[in-house]
Amino acid sequence: MSTDPTIDLQKQITLLESEITSLKNQNTELASKLLMTKETLEIYKQRLFGAKTERFTEDTPSLFNEAELEVETPEENEPPETTTVTYERDKKPGRKPLPSDLPRIDKVIDLTPEQKADLEVSGTLIKIGEEISEKLEIIPQQIHVLKIIRYKYALKSADGFSTVITANDSTPHIIPHGIATASSLAYVLSSKFVDGLPYYRQETIFERLGIELSRQTMSNWQIYLYNNYLVRLIDLMKADLTNSYCIGADETSLTVIQKDGQILDGKGYMWVYRGYQDNRTIQLFDYQANRRGENPDNYLEGYSGYLQTDGYAGYNAVVDSGGLTHMACWAHVRRKFMDVNKDKYNASDASRKIVRLIGKLYDVERVIREKKLHPGAAYALRLKDSEPVLNEIHEWLIANQAKYPPSLNMGKAINYALNQWSGLTVYLQDARLHIDNNLVEGAIRPFVIGRKNWLFAYSPKGATSSAALYSLVETAKCNGREPYAYLREL
């Protein structure tokens, strides 16, 4: 039976067309993946080798200068504006005086008796004043032994029997039978939790001074203080946290090692909560073994106020439980569009426009801060200047969402902003609220810096007690207290 060659040829053509279509689809998919890879590579190159600021210049396609773009580019048919600015140049500030509360040691420099005698040959020498200058002198840390001497007395009675009486030491012993005092404990703890100096390095420093003080001893001091003193104080601070009108939250990872040297399954996490109150700020750290949403939900139980976070879905549980208003962070939105601007393959006028508009929102915040506007004036200024910009951003995001695939950075940035939109406008409701969560990110930075130095905690108990110490020193700093002096007073 013969076959029609025309039919066979048509089948081959159909098969080839199908293969061509398949190859085109594969090529499109590979091109998209390649573009995503290039985007990611550019971002990491910028993070590793580029400037650390989020500025960009128009002259360089991959790094645009936001400061130059904060003013809208005029239309071509608009005449150029000429503005004459007159101002007085600020004088360069001189060196700040040394703190007045530092002790002063006088070093008097006078003419020698011989110099005075030579001068008085020509007349009477009269002192008419002093010329005073101050220099900073630093004496390496002074460590001394507090030798406690308790006198003992024998009281002899008339019948010849003696009773031994020893003077009581009224100074409380913070750690029973230990050598530590309030000042030494405050020094060791502030060195670690304020200055990021791990115990093993402190051990080496003490060795140079001829003092045997092991890292294990210092760790034991820390845990003992937490179990016997600090846990109650932290509970009181936690209860007071719920009185805040707004709480900012963030989290970062922490590796915990058990006594046998094994790393606990999964990463531990240090959560930070910064409570804003009208007369003070409370900052609490909370160690948890995981990043599940139940952690902030349990920690903030009973709180009804504003909660400001990034876009991490783990906070959804506490938001969904009701009773509070969720706020988003404009700094995170801006950062995502800046990532697009840093990518030379995808930077565009569109991404620059959004960054420019976000810059206008921050201009309003800068005016509020610099002019120290009272809440009523700040609230009115935001409604007048910020709300129209927010509306413009929202309209642009909706209009352009379909133009950018969600797999690319521009699409990711647009979708992130739209998903967070309801929380991004909440700060207009109350002048005390912040446009972003940067203060909380800054609050967690000391822990991140410390973590780089000591890398991990040696037990969950150690991590929990570390959270308590960070809570104390960071709250002290937020409220203008010097951490070492604060710990010593405790």
PDB file of C-alpha atoms in Angstrom, residues 4-262:
ATOM      1  CA  ASP A   4       1.008   9.847  -0.043  1.00  0.00           C
ATOM      2  CA  PRO A   5       4.334  11.775   0.220  1.00  0.00           C
ATOM      3  CA  THR A   6       2.400  15.005   0.603  1.00  0.00           C
ATOM      4  CA  ILE A   7       0.790  13.743   3.812  1.00  0.00           C
ATOM      5  CA  ASP A   8       4.161  12.596   5.199  1.00  0.00           C
ATOM      6  CA  LEU A   9       5.695  15.944   4.358  1.00  0.00           C
ATOM      7  CA  GLN A  10       2.845  17.778   6.117  1.00  0.00           C
ATOM      8  CA  LYS A  11       3.346  15.643   9.218  1.00  0.00           C
ATOM      9  CA  GLN A  12       7.051  16.451   9.238  1.00  0.00           C
ATOM     10  CA  ILE A  13       6.294  20.147   8.854  1.00  0.00           C
ATOM     11  CA  THR A  14       3.808  19.998  11.742  1.00  0.00           C
ATOM     12  CA  LEU A  15       6.339  18.135  13.892  1.00  0.00           C
ATOM     13  CA  LEU A  16       9.071  20.646  13.094  1.00  0.00           C
ATOM     14  CA  GLU A  17       6.762  23.568  13.833  1.00  0.00           C
ATOM     15  CA  SER A  18       5.932  21.990  17.194  1.00  0.00           C
ATOM     16  CA  GLU A  19       9.631  21.556  17.964  1.00  0.00           C
ATOM     17  CA  ILE A  20      10.315  25.169  16.947  1.00  0.00           C
ATOM     18  CA  THR A  21       7.539  26.404  19.239  1.00  0.00           C
ATOM     19  CA  SER A  22       8.897  24.276  22.081  1.00  0.00           C
ATOM     20  CA  LEU A  23      12.426  25.576  21.518  1.00  0.00           C
ATOM     21  CA  LYS A  24      11.163  29.170  21.446  1.00  0.00           C
ATOM     22  CA  ASN A  25       9.388  28.618  24.752  1.00  0.00           C
ATOM     23  CA  GLN A  26      12.521  27.081  26.239  1.00  0.00           C
ATOM     24  CA  ASN A  27      14.581  29.966  24.910  1.00  0.00           C
ATOM     25  CA  THR A  28      12.185  32.502  26.449  1.00  0.00           C
ATOM     26  CA  GLU A  29      12.304  30.659  29.764  1.00  0.00           C
ATOM     27  CA  LEU A  30      16.103  30.449  29.700  1.00  0.00           C
ATOM     28  CA  ALA A  31      16.369  34.137  28.791  1.00  0.00           C
ATOM     29  CA  SER A  32      14.130  34.993  31.733  1.00  0.00           C
ATOM     30  CA  LYS A  33      16.230  32.838  34.079  1.00  0.00           C
ATOM     31  CA  LEU A  34      19.415  34.411  32.723  1.00  0.00           C
ATOM     32  CA  LEU A  35      18.009  37.882  33.354  1.00  0.00           C
ATOM     33  CA  MET A  36      17.030  36.891  36.899  1.00  0.00           C
ATOM     34  CA  THR A  37      20.535  35.531  37.463  1.00  0.00           C
ATOM     35  CA  LYS A  38      22.095  38.739  36.146  1.00  0.00           C
ATOM     36  CA  GLU A  39      19.821  40.782  38.409  1.00  0.00           C
ATOM     37  CA  THR A  40      20.847  38.761  41.437  1.00  0.00           C
ATOM     38  CA  LEU A  41      24.522  38.929  40.484  1.00  0.00           C
ATOM     39  CA  GLU A  42      24.377  42.717  40.102  1.00  0.00           C
ATOM     40  CA  ILE A  43      22.742  43.122  43.503  1.00  0.00           C
ATOM     41  CA  TYR A  44      25.365  40.966  45.219  1.00  0.00           C
ATOM     42  CA  LYS A  45      28.165  42.789  43.386  1.00  0.00           C
ATOM     43  CA  GLN A  46      26.780  46.089  44.645  1.00  0.00           C
ATOM     44  CA  ARG A  47      26.464  44.762  48.190  1.00  0.00           C
ATOM     45  CA  LEU A  48      30.011  43.401  48.169  1.00  0.00           C
ATOM     46  CA  PHE A  49      31.898  46.030  46.193  1.00  0.00           C
ATOM     47  CA  GLY A  50      29.579  48.988  45.642  1.00  0.00           C
ATOM     48  CA  ALA A  51      28.874  52.035  47.763  1.00  0.00           C
ATOM     49  CA  LYS A  52      27.012  51.235  50.941  1.00  0.00           C
ATOM     50  CA  THR A  53      24.561  54.098  50.526  1.00  0.00           C
ATOM     51  CA  GLU A  54      21.425  53.787  48.464  1.00  0.00           C
ATOM     52  CA  ARG A  55      22.265  56.739  46.210  1.00  0.00           C
ATOM     53  CA  PHE A  56      22.555  56.609  42.435  1.00  0.00           C
ATOM     54  CA  THR A  57      23.698  58.964  39.644  1.00  0.00           C
ATOM     55  CA  GLU A  58      22.036  59.678  36.337  1.00  0.00           C
ATOM     56  CA  ASP A  59      25.389  59.451  34.550  1.00  0.00           C
ATOM     57  CA  THR A  60      25.821  55.812  35.514  1.00  0.00           C
ATOM     58  CA  PRO A  61      22.977  53.554  34.338  1.00  0.00           C
ATOM     59  CA  SER A  62      23.410  51.056  37.188  1.00  0.00           C
ATOM     60  CA  LEU A  63      23.806  53.485  40.080  1.00  0.00           C
ATOM     61  CA  PHE A  64      21.443  56.430  39.917  1.00  0.00           C
ATOM     62  CA  ASN A  65      21.748  59.426  42.230  1.00  0.00           C
ATOM     63  CA  GLU A  66      18.564  59.765  44.224  1.00  0.00           C
ATOM     64  CA  ALA A  67      19.450  63.227  45.483  1.00  0.00           C
ATOM     65  CA  GLU A  68      19.554  64.502  41.896  1.00  0.00           C
ATOM     66  CA  LEU A  69      16.186  62.891  41.146  1.00  0.00           C
ATOM     67  CA  GLU A  70      14.236  64.203  44.115  1.00  0.00           C
ATOM     68  CA  VAL A  71      13.241  67.192  41.961  1.00  0.00           C
ATOM     69  CA  GLU A  72      10.974  66.271  39.043  1.00  0.00           C
ATOM     70  CA  THR A  73      12.651  66.490  35.624  1.00  0.00           C
ATOM     71  CA  PRO A  74      11.055  69.471  33.782  1.00  0.00           C
ATOM     72  CA  GLU A  75       9.223  68.928  30.514  1.00  0.00           C
ATOM     73  CA  GLU A  76      11.195  69.835  27.386  1.00  0.00           C
ATOM     74  CA  ASN A  77       8.879  72.737  26.549  1.00  0.00           C
ATOM     75  CA  GLU A  78       9.154  74.306  29.997  1.00  0.00           C
ATOM     76  CA  PRO A  79      11.484  77.309  30.259  1.00  0.00           C
ATOM     77  CA  PRO A  80      14.371  76.780  32.667  1.00  0.00           C
ATOM     78  CA  GLU A  81      13.974  78.380  36.061  1.00  0.00           C
ATOM     79  CA  THR A  82      16.676  80.555  37.555  1.00  0.00           C
ATOM     80  CA  THR A  83      16.778  80.886  41.305  1.00  0.00           C
ATOM     81  CA  THR A  84      19.103  83.181  43.209  1.00  0.00           C
ATOM     82  CA  VAL A  85      19.958  81.938  46.655  1.00  0.00           C
ATOM     83  CA  THR A  86      21.618  84.106  49.269  1.00  0.00           C
ATOM     84  CA  TYR A  87      22.819  82.696  52.527  1.00  0.00           C
ATOM     85  CA  GLU A  88      25.398  83.113  55.208  1.00  0.00           C
ATOM     86  CA  ARG A  89      28.031  80.436  55.237  1.00  0.00           C
ATOM     87  CA  ASP A  90      27.991  78.567  58.496  1.00  0.00           C
ATOM     88  CA  LYS A  91      31.136  78.811  60.504  1.00  0.00           C
ATOM     89  CA  LYS A  92      33.010  75.589  60.913  1.00  0.00           C
ATOM     90  CA  PRO A  93      32.195  74.220  64.339  1.00  0.00           C
ATOM     91  CA  GLY A  94      35.161  74.036  66.653  1.00  0.00           C
ATOM     92  CA  ARG A  95      36.169  71.075  68.724  1.00  0.00           C
ATOM     93  CA  LYS A  96      33.526  70.114  71.254  1.00  0.00           C
ATOM     94  CA  PRO A  97      34.544  70.701  74.867  1.00  0.00           C
ATOM     95  CA  LEU A  98      35.387  67.657  76.929  1.00  0.00           C
ATOM     96  CA  PRO A  99      32.517  66.440  79.166  1.00  0.00           C
ATOM     97  CA  SER A 100      32.145  68.598  82.256  1.00  0.00           C
ATOM     98  CA  ASP A 101      31.488  65.596  84.503  1.00  0.00           C
ATOM     99  CA  LEU A 102      34.955  64.121  83.920  1.00  0.00           C
ATOM    100  CA  PRO A 103      37.299  64.694  86.868  1.00  0.00           C
ATOM    101  CA  ARG A 104      39.913  67.395  86.342  1.00  0.00           C
ATOM    102  CA  ILE A 105      43.524  67.149  87.475  1.00  0.00           C
ATOM    103  CA  ASP A 106      45.296  70.504  87.441  1.00  0.00           C
ATOM    104  CA  LYS A 107      48.750  70.777  85.936  1.00  0.00           C
ATOM    105  CA  VAL A 108      50.034  74.239  86.867  1.00  0.00           C
ATOM    106  CA  ILE A 109      52.780  75.685  84.688  1.00  0.00           C
ATOM    107  CA  ASP A 110      54.509  78.714  86.198  1.00  0.00           C
ATOM    108  CA  LEU A 111      57.706  80.630  85.690  1.00  0.00           C
ATOM    109  CA  THR A 112      60.627  79.194  87.583  1.00  0.00           C
ATOM    110  CA  PRO A 113      61.951  81.180  90.567  1.00  0.00           C
ATOM    111  CA  GLU A 114      65.038  82.017  88.506  1.00  0.00           C
ATOM    112  CA  GLN A 115      62.904  83.367  85.625  1.00  0.00           C
ATOM    113  CA  LYS A 116      60.866  85.479  88.049  1.00  0.00           C
ATOM    114  CA  ALA A 117      64.023  86.861  89.673  1.00  0.00           C
ATOM    115  CA  ASP A 118      65.480  87.840  86.309  1.00  0.00           C
ATOM    116  CA  LEU A 119      62.266  89.634  85.294  1.00  0.00           C
ATOM    117  CA  GLU A 120      61.859  91.476  88.604  1.00  0.00           C
ATOM    118  CA  VAL A 121      65.196  93.205  88.022  1.00  0.00           C
ATOM    119  CA  SER A 122      63.288  95.356  85.521  1.00  0.00           C
ATOM    120  CA  GLY A 123      60.150  95.935  87.625  1.00  0.00           C
ATOM    121  CA  THR A 124      57.372  94.380  89.680  1.00  0.00           C
ATOM    122  CA  LEU A 125      55.956  91.060  88.404  1.00  0.00           C
ATOM    123  CA  ILE A 126      52.184  90.861  88.847  1.00  0.00           C
ATOM    124  CA  LYS A 127      49.988  87.839  87.995  1.00  0.00           C
ATOM    125  CA  ILE A 128      47.131  89.091  85.783  1.00  0.00           C
ATOM    126  CA  GLY A 129      45.361  85.868  84.806  1.00  0.00           C
ATOM    127  CA  GLU A 130      45.576  82.331  83.483  1.00  0.00           C
ATOM    128  CA  GLU A 131      45.559  80.663  80.099  1.00  0.00           C
ATOM    129  CA  ILE A 132      43.730  77.350  80.331  1.00  0.00           C
ATOM    130  CA  SER A 133      43.671  74.508  77.820  1.00  0.00           C
ATOM    131  CA  GLU A 134      42.396  70.965  78.287  1.00  0.00           C
ATOM    132  CA  LYS A 135      43.757  67.668  76.991  1.00  0.00           C
ATOM    133  CA  LEU A 136      42.319  64.192  77.276  1.00  0.00           C
ATOM    134  CA  GLU A 137      44.387  61.760  79.311  1.00  0.00           C
ATOM    135  CA  ILE A 138      43.501  58.075  79.485  1.00  0.00           C
ATOM    136  CA  ILE A 139      44.777  55.762  82.193  1.00  0.00           C
ATOM    137  CA  PRO A 140      44.383  52.041  81.419  1.00  0.00           C
ATOM    138  CA  GLN A 141      41.637  50.363  83.414  1.00  0.00           C
ATOM    139  CA  GLN A 142      42.392  50.342  87.087  1.00  0.00           C
ATOM    140  CA  ILE A 143      41.631  47.088  88.868  1.00  0.00           C
ATOM    141  CA  HIS A 144      42.093  46.653  92.564  1.00  0.00           C
ATOM    142  CA  VAL A 145      41.225  44.065  95.178  1.00  0.00           C
ATOM    143  CA  LEU A 146      38.592  45.087  97.686  1.00  0.00           C
ATOM    144  CA  LYS A 147      40.018  43.639 100.891  1.00  0.00           C
ATOM    145  CA  ILE A 148      37.197  43.225 103.390  1.00  0.00           C
ATOM    146  CA  ILE A 149      38.407  43.214 106.996  1.00  0.00           C
ATOM    147  CA  ARG A 150      35.821  42.343 109.621  1.00  0.00           C
ATOM    148  CA  TYR A 151      36.970  42.984 113.164  1.00  0.00           C
ATOM    149  CA  LYS A 152      36.371  40.274 115.724  1.00  0.00           C
ATOM    150  CA  TYR A 153      35.868  40.911 119.410  1.00  0.00           C
ATOM    151  CA  ALA A 154      35.877  38.699 122.462  1.00  0.00           C
ATOM    152  CA  LEU A 155      33.492  39.703 125.233  1.00  0.00           C
ATOM    153  CA  LYS A 156      34.622  38.286 128.564  1.00  0.00           C
ATOM    154  CA  SER A 157      31.958  37.933 131.192  1.00  0.00           C
ATOM    155  CA  ALA A 158      32.462  38.127 134.943  1.00  0.00           C
ATOM    156  CA  ASP A 159      32.510  34.337 135.236  1.00  0.00           C
ATOM    157  CA  GLY A 160      35.408  34.118 132.785  1.00  0.00           C
ATOM    158  CA  PHE A 161      33.552  32.900 129.669  1.00  0.00           C
ATOM    159  CA  SER A 162      34.176  34.693 126.368  1.00  0.00           C
ATOM    160  CA  THR A 163      31.758  35.415 123.518  1.00  0.00           C
ATOM    161  CA  VAL A 164      33.195  36.057 120.052  1.00  0.00           C
ATOM    162  CA  ILE A 165      31.526  38.908 118.134  1.00  0.00           C
ATOM    163  CA  THR A 166      32.306  39.662 114.468  1.00  0.00           C
ATOM    164  CA  ALA A 167      31.296  42.884 112.745  1.00  0.00           C
ATOM    165  CA  ASN A 168      28.664  42.265 110.073  1.00  0.00           C
ATOM    166  CA  ASP A 169      29.236  43.375 106.487  1.00  0.00           C
ATOM    167  CA  SER A 170      26.107  45.239 105.401  1.00  0.00           C
ATOM    168  CA  THR A 171      27.157  45.188 101.729  1.00  0.00           C
ATOM    169  CA  PRO A 172      25.021  42.581  99.913  1.00  0.00           C
ATOM    170  CA  HIS A 173      26.827  39.697  98.217  1.00  0.00           C
ATOM    171  CA  ILE A 174      25.442  39.600  94.690  1.00  0.00           C
ATOM    172  CA  ILE A 175      26.897  36.163  94.005  1.00  0.00           C
ATOM    173  CA  PRO A 176      27.295  34.097  97.213  1.00  0.00           C
ATOM    174  CA  HIS A 177      30.913  33.191  98.004  1.00  0.00           C
ATOM    175  CA  GLY A 178      32.003  34.851  94.757  1.00  0.00           C
ATOM    176  CA  ILE A 179      34.680  37.467  94.144  1.00  0.00           C
ATOM    177  CA  ALA A 180      32.528  39.670  91.908  1.00  0.00           C
ATOM    178  CA  THR A 181      31.245  43.078  92.995  1.00  0.00           C
ATOM    179  CA  ALA A 182      28.643  45.280  91.340  1.00  0.00           C
ATOM    180  CA  SER A 183      31.368  47.196  89.505  1.00  0.00           C
ATOM    181  CA  SER A 184      33.180  44.102  88.201  1.00  0.00           C
ATOM    182  CA  LEU A 185      29.925  42.489  87.053  1.00  0.00           C
ATOM    183  CA  ALA A 186      28.839  45.699  85.334  1.00  0.00           C
ATOM    184  CA  TYR A 187      32.233  45.958  83.627  1.00  0.00           C
ATOM    185  CA  VAL A 188      32.242  42.366  82.336  1.00  0.00           C
ATOM    186  CA  LEU A 189      28.640  42.509  81.136  1.00  0.00           C
ATOM    187  CA  SER A 190      28.855  45.938  79.504  1.00  0.00           C
ATOM    188  CA  SER A 191      32.079  44.889  77.760  1.00  0.00           C
ATOM    189  CA  LYS A 192      30.211  42.023  76.128  1.00  0.00           C
ATOM    190  CA  PHE A 193      26.743  43.435  75.543  1.00  0.00           C
ATOM    191  CA  VAL A 194      27.657  47.054  74.786  1.00  0.00           C
ATOM    192  CA  ASP A 195      31.161  46.820  73.314  1.00  0.00           C
ATOM    193  CA  GLY A 196      30.797  43.374  71.703  1.00  0.00           C
ATOM    194  CA  LEU A 197      33.804  41.944  73.573  1.00  0.00           C
ATOM    195  CA  PRO A 198      33.285  38.172  74.013  1.00  0.00           C
ATOM    196  CA  TYR A 199      34.223  36.426  77.229  1.00  0.00           C
ATOM    197  CA  TYR A 200      37.163  34.554  75.695  1.00  0.00           C
ATOM    198  CA  ARG A 201      38.793  37.865  74.744  1.00  0.00           C
ATOM    199  CA  GLN A 202      38.070  39.320  78.165  1.00  0.00           C
ATOM    200  CA  GLU A 203      39.694  36.223  79.655  1.00  0.00           C
ATOM    201  CA  THR A 204      42.848  36.988  77.649  1.00  0.00           C
ATOM    202  CA  ILE A 205      42.815  40.632  78.762  1.00  0.00           C
ATOM    203  CA  PHE A 206      42.516  39.631  82.415  1.00  0.00           C
ATOM    204  CA  GLU A 207      45.391  37.157  81.949  1.00  0.00           C
ATOM    205  CA  ARG A 208      47.637  40.016  80.811  1.00  0.00           C
ATOM    206  CA  LEU A 209      46.788  41.768  84.065  1.00  0.00           C
ATOM    207  CA  GLY A 210      47.687  38.676  86.072  1.00  0.00           C
ATOM    208  CA  ILE A 211      44.075  37.848  86.953  1.00  0.00           C
ATOM    209  CA  GLU A 212      42.687  34.353  86.499  1.00  0.00           C
ATOM    210  CA  LEU A 213      39.079  34.820  85.404  1.00  0.00           C
ATOM    211  CA  SER A 214      37.831  32.190  82.979  1.00  0.00           C
ATOM    212  CA  ARG A 215      35.150  32.608  80.342  1.00  0.00           C
ATOM    213  CA  GLN A 216      33.187  29.837  82.074  1.00  0.00           C
ATOM    214  CA  THR A 217      33.134  31.820  85.315  1.00  0.00           C
ATOM    215  CA  MET A 218      31.885  34.923  83.526  1.00  0.00           C
ATOM    216  CA  SER A 219      29.213  32.875  81.726  1.00  0.00           C
ATOM    217  CA  ASN A 220      28.098  31.403  85.043  1.00  0.00           C
ATOM    218  CA  TRP A 221      27.855  34.906  86.525  1.00  0.00           C
ATOM    219  CA  GLN A 222      25.622  35.952  83.639  1.00  0.00           C
ATOM    220  CA  ILE A 223      23.224  33.018  84.004  1.00  0.00           C
ATOM    221  CA  TYR A 224      23.144  33.317  87.815  1.00  0.00           C
ATOM    222  CA  LEU A 225      22.235  37.007  87.604  1.00  0.00           C
ATOM    223  CA  TYR A 226      19.479  36.245  85.128  1.00  0.00           C
ATOM    224  CA  ASN A 227      17.953  33.409  87.154  1.00  0.00           C
ATOM    225  CA  ASN A 228      18.100  35.200  90.502  1.00  0.00           C
ATOM    226  CA  TYR A 229      17.575  38.866  89.656  1.00  0.00           C
ATOM    227  CA  LEU A 230      16.977  39.820  86.062  1.00  0.00           C
ATOM    228  CA  VAL A 231      14.120  37.492  85.134  1.00  0.00           C
ATOM    229  CA  ARG A 232      11.745  39.392  87.424  1.00  0.00           C
ATOM    230  CA  LEU A 233      12.880  42.737  86.029  1.00  0.00           C
ATOM    231  CA  ILE A 234      12.394  41.531  82.455  1.00  0.00           C
ATOM    232  CA  ASP A 235       8.875  40.348  83.323  1.00  0.00           C
ATOM    233  CA  LEU A 236       8.054  43.850  84.595  1.00  0.00           C
ATOM    234  CA  MET A 237       9.481  45.431  81.439  1.00  0.00           C
ATOM    235  CA  LYS A 238       7.496  43.007  79.286  1.00  0.00           C
ATOM    236  CA  ALA A 239       4.293  43.937  81.116  1.00  0.00           C
ATOM    237  CA  ASP A 240       5.074  47.616  80.588  1.00  0.00           C
ATOM    238  CA  LEU A 241       5.750  47.012  76.881  1.00  0.00           C
ATOM    239  CA  THR A 242       2.023  46.506  76.273  1.00  0.00           C
ATOM    240  CA  ASN A 243       1.422  50.096  77.442  1.00  0.00           C
ATOM    241  CA  SER A 244       3.201  51.376  74.312  1.00  0.00           C
ATOM    242  CA  TYR A 245       1.166  53.163  71.652  1.00  0.00           C
ATOM    243  CA  CYS A 246       3.348  51.503  68.998  1.00  0.00           C
ATOM    244  CA  ILE A 247       5.713  48.514  68.979  1.00  0.00           C
ATOM    245  CA  GLY A 248       8.276  47.868  66.262  1.00  0.00           C
ATOM    246  CA  ALA A 249       9.440  44.273  65.797  1.00  0.00           C
ATOM    247  CA  ASP A 250      12.260  42.520  63.959  1.00  0.00           C
ATOM    248  CA  GLU A 251      14.233  39.293  64.251  1.00  0.00           C
ATOM    249  CA  THR A 252      17.631  37.815  63.391  1.00  0.00           C
ATOM    250  CA  SER A 253      19.187  34.366  63.563  1.00  0.00           C
ATOM    251  CA  LEU A 254      21.450  32.943  66.271  1.00  0.00           C
ATOM    252  CA  THR A 255      23.305  29.633  66.372  1.00  0.00           C
ATOM    253  CA  VAL A 256      23.077  27.798  69.713  1.00  0.00           C
ATOM    254  CA  ILE A 257      25.551  25.066  70.664  1.00  0.00           C
ATOM    255  CA  GLN A 258      24.837  22.477  73.352  1.00  0.00           C
ATOM    256  CA  LYS A 259      27.326  21.367  76.000  1.00  0.00           C
ATOM    257  CA  ASP A 260      28.320  18.325  73.921  1.00  0.00           C
ATOM    258  CA  GLY A 261      29.290  20.633  71.063  1.00  0.00           C
ATOM    259  CA  GLN A 262      26.307  19.726  68.904  1.00  0.00           C
TER     260      GLN A 262
END
